[in-house]
mmCIF file with all atom_site columns, C-alpha atoms in Angstrom:
data_model
loop_
_atom_site.group_PDB
_atom_site.id
_atom_site.type_symbol
_atom_site.label_atom_id
_atom_site.label_alt_id
_atom_site.label_comp_id
_atom_site.label_asym_id
_atom_site.label_entity_id
_atom_site.label_seq_id
_atom_site.pdbx_PDB_ins_code
_atom_site.Cartn_x
_atom_site.Cartn_y
_atom_site.Cartn_z
_atom_site.occupancy
_atom_site.B_iso_or_equiv
_atom_site.pdbx_formal_charge
_atom_site.auth_seq_id
_atom_site.auth_comp_id
_atom_site.auth_asym_id
_atom_site.auth_atom_id
_atom_site.pdbx_PDB_model_num
ATOM 1   C CA . MET A 1 1   ? -78.159 -16.454 17.466 1.00 46.00 ? 7   MET A CA 1
ATOM 2   C CA . LYS A 1 2   ? -76.673 -15.653 14.085 1.00 58.00 ? 8   LYS A CA 1
ATOM 3   C CA . VAL A 1 3   ? -76.353 -11.967 15.029 1.00 60.00 ? 9   VAL A CA 1
ATOM 4   C CA . ILE A 1 4   ? -74.253 -12.856 18.073 1.00 65.00 ? 10  ILE A CA 1
ATOM 5   C CA . GLY A 1 5   ? -71.944 -14.949 15.873 1.00 68.00 ? 11  GLY A CA 1
ATOM 6   C CA . LYS A 1 6   ? -71.375 -12.056 13.476 1.00 72.00 ? 12  LYS A CA 1
ATOM 7   C CA . ASN A 1 7   ? -70.652 -9.648  16.319 1.00 79.00 ? 13  ASN A CA 1
ATOM 8   C CA . ASN A 1 8   ? -68.310 -12.186 17.863 1.00 84.00 ? 14  ASN A CA 1
ATOM 9   C CA . LEU A 1 9   ? -66.325 -12.449 14.611 1.00 85.00 ? 15  LEU A CA 1
ATOM 10  C CA . ALA A 1 10  ? -66.134 -8.661  14.357 1.00 86.00 ? 16  ALA A CA 1
ATOM 11  C CA . VAL A 1 11  ? -64.803 -8.420  17.917 1.00 88.00 ? 17  VAL A CA 1
ATOM 12  C CA . GLN A 1 12  ? -62.247 -11.171 17.280 1.00 91.00 ? 18  GLN A CA 1
ATOM 13  C CA . GLY A 1 13  ? -61.121 -9.501  14.071 1.00 91.00 ? 19  GLY A CA 1
ATOM 14  C CA . THR A 1 14  ? -60.740 -6.156  15.850 1.00 94.00 ? 20  THR A CA 1
ATOM 15  C CA . VAL A 1 15  ? -58.728 -7.765  18.667 1.00 95.00 ? 21  VAL A CA 1
ATOM 16  C CA . PHE A 1 16  ? -56.398 -9.477  16.181 1.00 95.00 ? 22  PHE A CA 1
ATOM 17  C CA . LEU A 1 17  ? -55.989 -6.245  14.209 1.00 96.00 ? 23  LEU A CA 1
ATOM 18  C CA . LEU A 1 18  ? -55.071 -4.271  17.330 1.00 97.00 ? 24  LEU A CA 1
ATOM 19  C CA . ALA A 1 19  ? -52.704 -7.025  18.500 1.00 96.00 ? 25  ALA A CA 1
ATOM 20  C CA . SER A 1 20  ? -50.930 -7.091  15.134 1.00 97.00 ? 26  SER A CA 1
ATOM 21  C CA . ILE A 1 21  ? -50.554 -3.292  15.147 1.00 97.00 ? 27  ILE A CA 1
ATOM 22  C CA . ALA A 1 22  ? -49.095 -3.477  18.667 1.00 97.00 ? 28  ALA A CA 1
ATOM 23  C CA . MET A 1 23  ? -46.659 -6.226  17.606 1.00 97.00 ? 29  MET A CA 1
ATOM 24  C CA . LEU A 1 24  ? -45.654 -4.214  14.557 1.00 96.00 ? 30  LEU A CA 1
ATOM 25  C CA . GLY A 1 25  ? -44.906 -1.244  16.805 1.00 95.00 ? 31  GLY A CA 1
ATOM 26  C CA . MET A 1 26  ? -42.854 -3.387  19.190 1.00 94.00 ? 32  MET A CA 1
ATOM 27  C CA . SER A 1 27  ? -40.878 -4.922  16.333 1.00 94.00 ? 33  SER A CA 1
ATOM 28  C CA . TRP A 1 28  ? -40.134 -1.458  14.902 1.00 93.00 ? 34  TRP A CA 1
ATOM 29  C CA . PHE A 1 29  ? -38.988 -0.280  18.344 1.00 92.00 ? 35  PHE A CA 1
ATOM 30  C CA . ASN A 1 30  ? -36.665 -3.296  18.723 1.00 87.00 ? 36  ASN A CA 1
ATOM 31  C CA . TYR A 1 31  ? -35.317 -2.776  15.213 1.00 86.00 ? 37  TYR A CA 1
ATOM 32  C CA . SER A 1 32  ? -34.700 0.936   15.810 1.00 87.00 ? 38  SER A CA 1
ATOM 33  C CA . ASN A 1 33  ? -32.947 0.411   19.161 1.00 82.00 ? 39  ASN A CA 1
ATOM 34  C CA . PRO A 1 34  ? -30.658 -2.618  18.801 1.00 75.00 ? 40  PRO A CA 1
ATOM 35  C CA . LYS A 1 35  ? -29.003 -3.928  21.917 1.00 73.00 ? 41  LYS A CA 1
ATOM 36  C CA . GLN A 1 36  ? -25.240 -3.897  21.423 1.00 68.00 ? 42  GLN A CA 1
ATOM 37  C CA . ASP A 1 37  ? -23.156 -6.061  23.687 1.00 66.00 ? 43  ASP A CA 1
ATOM 38  C CA . SER A 1 38  ? -19.881 -4.181  23.366 1.00 69.00 ? 44  SER A CA 1
ATOM 39  C CA . THR A 1 39  ? -17.831 -6.765  25.257 1.00 74.00 ? 45  THR A CA 1
ATOM 40  C CA . GLN A 1 40  ? -18.776 -9.527  22.822 1.00 74.00 ? 46  GLN A CA 1
ATOM 41  C CA . PHE A 1 41  ? -18.176 -7.199  19.881 1.00 75.00 ? 47  PHE A CA 1
ATOM 42  C CA . ASP A 1 42  ? -14.737 -6.201  21.215 1.00 79.00 ? 48  ASP A CA 1
ATOM 43  C CA . LEU A 1 43  ? -13.851 -9.843  21.866 1.00 83.00 ? 49  LEU A CA 1
ATOM 44  C CA . TYR A 1 44  ? -14.900 -10.750 18.321 1.00 82.00 ? 50  TYR A CA 1
ATOM 45  C CA . ARG A 1 45  ? -12.812 -7.883  16.902 1.00 82.00 ? 51  ARG A CA 1
ATOM 46  C CA . ILE A 1 46  ? -9.753  -8.842  18.967 1.00 83.00 ? 52  ILE A CA 1
ATOM 47  C CA . ASN A 1 47  ? -10.000 -12.516 17.980 1.00 85.00 ? 53  ASN A CA 1
ATOM 48  C CA . THR A 1 48  ? -10.501 -11.656 14.312 1.00 84.00 ? 54  THR A CA 1
ATOM 49  C CA . ILE A 1 49  ? -7.417  -9.432  14.228 1.00 84.00 ? 55  ILE A CA 1
ATOM 50  C CA . LYS A 1 50  ? -5.377  -11.967 16.226 1.00 86.00 ? 56  LYS A CA 1
ATOM 51  C CA . ASP A 1 51  ? -6.264  -14.766 13.777 1.00 85.00 ? 57  ASP A CA 1
ATOM 52  C CA . CYS A 1 52  ? -5.400  -12.536 10.841 1.00 85.00 ? 58  CYS A CA 1
ATOM 53  C CA . ASN A 1 53  ? -2.063  -11.572 12.430 1.00 84.00 ? 59  ASN A CA 1
ATOM 54  C CA . LYS A 1 54  ? -1.261  -15.260 12.889 1.00 86.00 ? 60  LYS A CA 1
ATOM 55  C CA . ASP A 1 55  ? -1.936  -15.942 9.193  1.00 80.00 ? 61  ASP A CA 1
ATOM 56  C CA . MET A 1 56  ? 0.143   -12.931 8.162  1.00 84.00 ? 62  MET A CA 1
ATOM 57  C CA . GLY A 1 57  ? 3.063   -13.989 10.355 1.00 84.00 ? 63  GLY A CA 1
ATOM 58  C CA . LYS A 1 58  ? 3.246   -17.382 8.637  1.00 86.00 ? 64  LYS A CA 1
ATOM 59  C CA . PHE A 1 59  ? 4.096   -15.644 5.374  1.00 85.00 ? 65  PHE A CA 1
ATOM 60  C CA . GLY A 1 60  ? 6.532   -13.044 6.712  1.00 84.00 ? 66  GLY A CA 1
ATOM 61  C CA . PHE A 1 61  ? 4.246   -10.028 7.077  1.00 85.00 ? 67  PHE A CA 1
ATOM 62  C CA . ILE A 1 62  ? 4.719   -7.656  10.008 1.00 84.00 ? 68  ILE A CA 1
ATOM 63  C CA . SER A 1 63  ? 1.603   -6.073  11.493 1.00 82.00 ? 69  SER A CA 1
ATOM 64  C CA . SER A 1 64  ? 1.214   -2.606  12.904 1.00 80.00 ? 70  SER A CA 1
ATOM 65  C CA . ALA A 1 65  ? -0.843  -1.847  15.982 1.00 76.00 ? 71  ALA A CA 1
ATOM 66  C CA . GLU A 1 66  ? -4.574  -1.520  15.434 1.00 74.00 ? 72  GLU A CA 1
ATOM 67  C CA . SER A 1 67  ? -5.603  2.061   14.789 1.00 73.00 ? 73  SER A CA 1
ATOM 68  C CA . LYS A 1 68  ? -8.639  3.791   16.277 1.00 72.00 ? 74  LYS A CA 1
ATOM 69  C CA . ASN A 1 69  ? -10.757 3.185   13.191 1.00 75.00 ? 75  ASN A CA 1
ATOM 70  C CA . GLY A 1 70  ? -10.104 -0.577  13.243 1.00 78.00 ? 76  GLY A CA 1
ATOM 71  C CA . THR A 1 71  ? -7.448  -0.797  10.536 1.00 84.00 ? 77  THR A CA 1
ATOM 72  C CA . VAL A 1 72  ? -4.255  -2.846  10.661 1.00 86.00 ? 78  VAL A CA 1
ATOM 73  C CA . THR A 1 73  ? -1.390  -2.353  8.204  1.00 85.00 ? 79  THR A CA 1
ATOM 74  C CA . TYR A 1 74  ? 0.738   -5.325  7.191  1.00 85.00 ? 80  TYR A CA 1
ATOM 75  C CA . THR A 1 75  ? 4.116   -4.936  5.503  1.00 84.00 ? 81  THR A CA 1
ATOM 76  C CA . LYS A 1 76  ? 6.651   -7.292  3.992  1.00 84.00 ? 82  LYS A CA 1
ATOM 77  C CA . ASN A 1 77  ? 9.978   -5.666  3.167  1.00 83.00 ? 83  ASN A CA 1
ATOM 78  C CA . GLU A 1 78  ? 11.014  -8.051  0.440  1.00 81.00 ? 84  GLU A CA 1
ATOM 79  C CA . LEU A 1 79  ? 9.638   -9.004  -2.920 1.00 79.00 ? 85  LEU A CA 1
ATOM 80  C CA . SER A 1 80  ? 11.109  -12.302 -4.053 1.00 79.00 ? 86  SER A CA 1
ATOM 81  C CA . GLU A 1 81  ? 8.655   -13.485 -6.690 1.00 82.00 ? 87  GLU A CA 1
ATOM 82  C CA . TRP A 1 82  ? 5.868   -11.036 -7.394 1.00 84.00 ? 88  TRP A CA 1
ATOM 83  C CA . ASN A 1 83  ? 3.379   -13.643 -8.606 1.00 87.00 ? 89  ASN A CA 1
ATOM 84  C CA . VAL A 1 84  ? 3.862   -15.814 -5.511 1.00 86.00 ? 90  VAL A CA 1
ATOM 85  C CA . ASP A 1 85  ? 3.628   -12.789 -3.212 1.00 86.00 ? 91  ASP A CA 1
ATOM 86  C CA . LEU A 1 86  ? 0.457   -11.631 -4.960 1.00 88.00 ? 92  LEU A CA 1
ATOM 87  C CA . ALA A 1 87  ? -1.097  -15.086 -4.608 1.00 90.00 ? 93  ALA A CA 1
ATOM 88  C CA . ILE A 1 88  ? -0.148  -15.204 -0.915 1.00 87.00 ? 94  ILE A CA 1
ATOM 89  C CA . SER A 1 89  ? -1.586  -11.717 -0.373 1.00 87.00 ? 95  SER A CA 1
ATOM 90  C CA . SER A 1 90  ? -4.897  -12.599 -1.991 1.00 90.00 ? 96  SER A CA 1
ATOM 91  C CA . TYR A 1 91  ? -5.032  -15.856 -0.004 1.00 88.00 ? 97  TYR A CA 1
ATOM 92  C CA . ILE A 1 92  ? -4.458  -13.984 3.251  1.00 86.00 ? 98  ILE A CA 1
ATOM 93  C CA . VAL A 1 93  ? -7.093  -11.347 2.457  1.00 87.00 ? 99  VAL A CA 1
ATOM 94  C CA . ARG A 1 94  ? -9.577  -14.110 1.722  1.00 88.00 ? 100 ARG A CA 1
ATOM 95  C CA . GLU A 1 95  ? -8.730  -16.006 4.912  1.00 84.00 ? 101 GLU A CA 1
ATOM 96  C CA . CYS A 1 96  ? -8.949  -12.925 7.153  1.00 84.00 ? 102 CYS A CA 1
ATOM 97  C CA . ARG A 1 97  ? -12.699 -13.222 7.609  1.00 83.00 ? 103 ARG A CA 1
ATOM 98  C CA . GLY A 1 98  ? -14.146 -10.111 9.166  1.00 82.00 ? 104 GLY A CA 1
ATOM 99  C CA . MET A 1 99  ? -11.464 -7.895  7.609  1.00 85.00 ? 105 MET A CA 1
ATOM 100 C CA . ASP A 1 100 ? -11.888 -5.896  4.418  1.00 89.00 ? 106 ASP A CA 1
ATOM 101 C CA . LEU A 1 101 ? -9.005  -4.850  2.142  1.00 90.00 ? 107 LEU A CA 1
ATOM 102 C CA . GLU A 1 102 ? -8.681  -1.074  2.205  1.00 90.00 ? 108 GLU A CA 1
ATOM 103 C CA . TYR A 1 103 ? -5.246  -0.486  0.639  1.00 89.00 ? 109 TYR A CA 1
ATOM 104 C CA . PHE A 1 104 ? -2.774  -2.666  -1.267 1.00 90.00 ? 110 PHE A CA 1
ATOM 105 C CA . CYS A 1 105 ? 0.599   -1.813  -2.779 1.00 90.00 ? 111 CYS A CA 1
ATOM 106 C CA . MET A 1 106 ? 3.323   -4.036  -4.174 1.00 89.00 ? 112 MET A CA 1
ATOM 107 C CA . GLY A 1 107 ? 6.648   -2.936  -5.607 1.00 86.00 ? 113 GLY A CA 1
ATOM 108 C CA . SER A 1 108 ? 9.152   -0.138  -5.117 1.00 82.00 ? 114 SER A CA 1
ATOM 109 C CA . ASN A 1 109 ? 6.767   2.809   -4.651 1.00 82.00 ? 115 ASN A CA 1
ATOM 110 C CA . CYS A 1 110 ? 5.066   1.492   -1.504 1.00 80.00 ? 116 CYS A CA 1
ATOM 111 C CA . GLN A 1 111 ? 5.080   3.042   1.943  1.00 75.00 ? 117 GLN A CA 1
ATOM 112 C CA . ASP A 1 112 ? 4.817   1.422   5.336  1.00 69.00 ? 118 ASP A CA 1
ATOM 113 C CA . ASN A 1 113 ? 2.506   2.564   8.121  1.00 66.00 ? 119 ASN A CA 1
ATOM 114 C CA . ALA A 1 114 ? 4.861   5.404   9.112  1.00 73.00 ? 120 ALA A CA 1
ATOM 115 C CA . GLY A 1 115 ? 5.086   6.689   5.541  1.00 76.00 ? 121 GLY A CA 1
ATOM 116 C CA . LYS A 1 116 ? 8.614   5.430   4.857  1.00 78.00 ? 122 LYS A CA 1
ATOM 117 C CA . PRO A 1 117 ? 9.178   4.021   1.372  1.00 82.00 ? 123 PRO A CA 1
ATOM 118 C CA . ILE A 1 118 ? 9.744   0.276   1.227  1.00 79.00 ? 124 ILE A CA 1
ATOM 119 C CA . TYR A 1 119 ? 10.380  -2.268  -1.477 1.00 83.00 ? 125 TYR A CA 1
ATOM 120 C CA . GLY A 1 120 ? 7.849   -4.994  -0.922 1.00 84.00 ? 126 GLY A CA 1
ATOM 121 C CA . THR A 1 121 ? 4.189   -5.413  -0.123 1.00 86.00 ? 127 THR A CA 1
ATOM 122 C CA . THR A 1 122 ? 1.924   -3.244  2.007  1.00 87.00 ? 128 THR A CA 1
ATOM 123 C CA . MET A 1 123 ? -1.737  -3.872  2.699  1.00 88.00 ? 129 MET A CA 1
ATOM 124 C CA . THR A 1 124 ? -4.217  -2.307  5.071  1.00 88.00 ? 130 THR A CA 1
ATOM 125 C CA . LEU A 1 125 ? -7.153  -4.345  6.299  1.00 89.00 ? 131 LEU A CA 1
ATOM 126 C CA . LYS A 1 126 ? -10.117 -2.845  8.113  1.00 88.00 ? 132 LYS A CA 1
ATOM 127 C CA . PHE A 1 127 ? -12.311 -4.657  10.599 1.00 84.00 ? 133 PHE A CA 1
ATOM 128 C CA . MET A 1 128 ? -15.913 -4.936  9.437  1.00 82.00 ? 134 MET A CA 1
ATOM 129 C CA . GLU A 1 129 ? -19.032 -5.125  11.558 1.00 71.00 ? 135 GLU A CA 1
ATOM 130 C CA . PRO A 1 130 ? -20.093 -8.721  12.258 1.00 63.00 ? 136 PRO A CA 1
ATOM 131 C CA . LEU A 1 131 ? -23.263 -8.521  10.168 1.00 56.00 ? 137 LEU A CA 1
ATOM 132 C CA . LYS A 1 132 ? -21.249 -7.614  7.070  1.00 50.00 ? 138 LYS A CA 1
ATOM 133 C CA . THR A 1 133 ? -18.898 -10.602 7.259  1.00 46.00 ? 139 THR A CA 1
ATOM 134 C CA . ALA A 1 134 ? -21.270 -13.238 5.888  1.00 46.00 ? 140 ALA A CA 1
ATOM 135 C CA . LYS A 1 135 ? -19.993 -14.293 2.485  1.00 46.00 ? 141 LYS A CA 1
#
């Protein structure tokens, strides 16, 4: 009777070992091949950029069209008080969740999206992947 119990435990242990190896393989397969729902991702990107454009418009920034690599350039052609404009710019960058600051220029040596020199503020924000937006 005791021999049957030991064999039974060995069989159960082997079954659990094989099941855990199979689950490990399935989890690696799912991790390696993520399912991307592109429509939800595109909708998230569009809403993120739209919300950011709304915030920028409140403070007088003009947005360019979104480029192919997911960047949007915002320009403001005036520079009234540099410290206020800098504070507004940093506030906007912080509030544009899902966007990462790629380029910032303030003053007389700045260029807009077309490369023309302007006197004011220019910043380029790039859309980040959703998993990178958690702060």
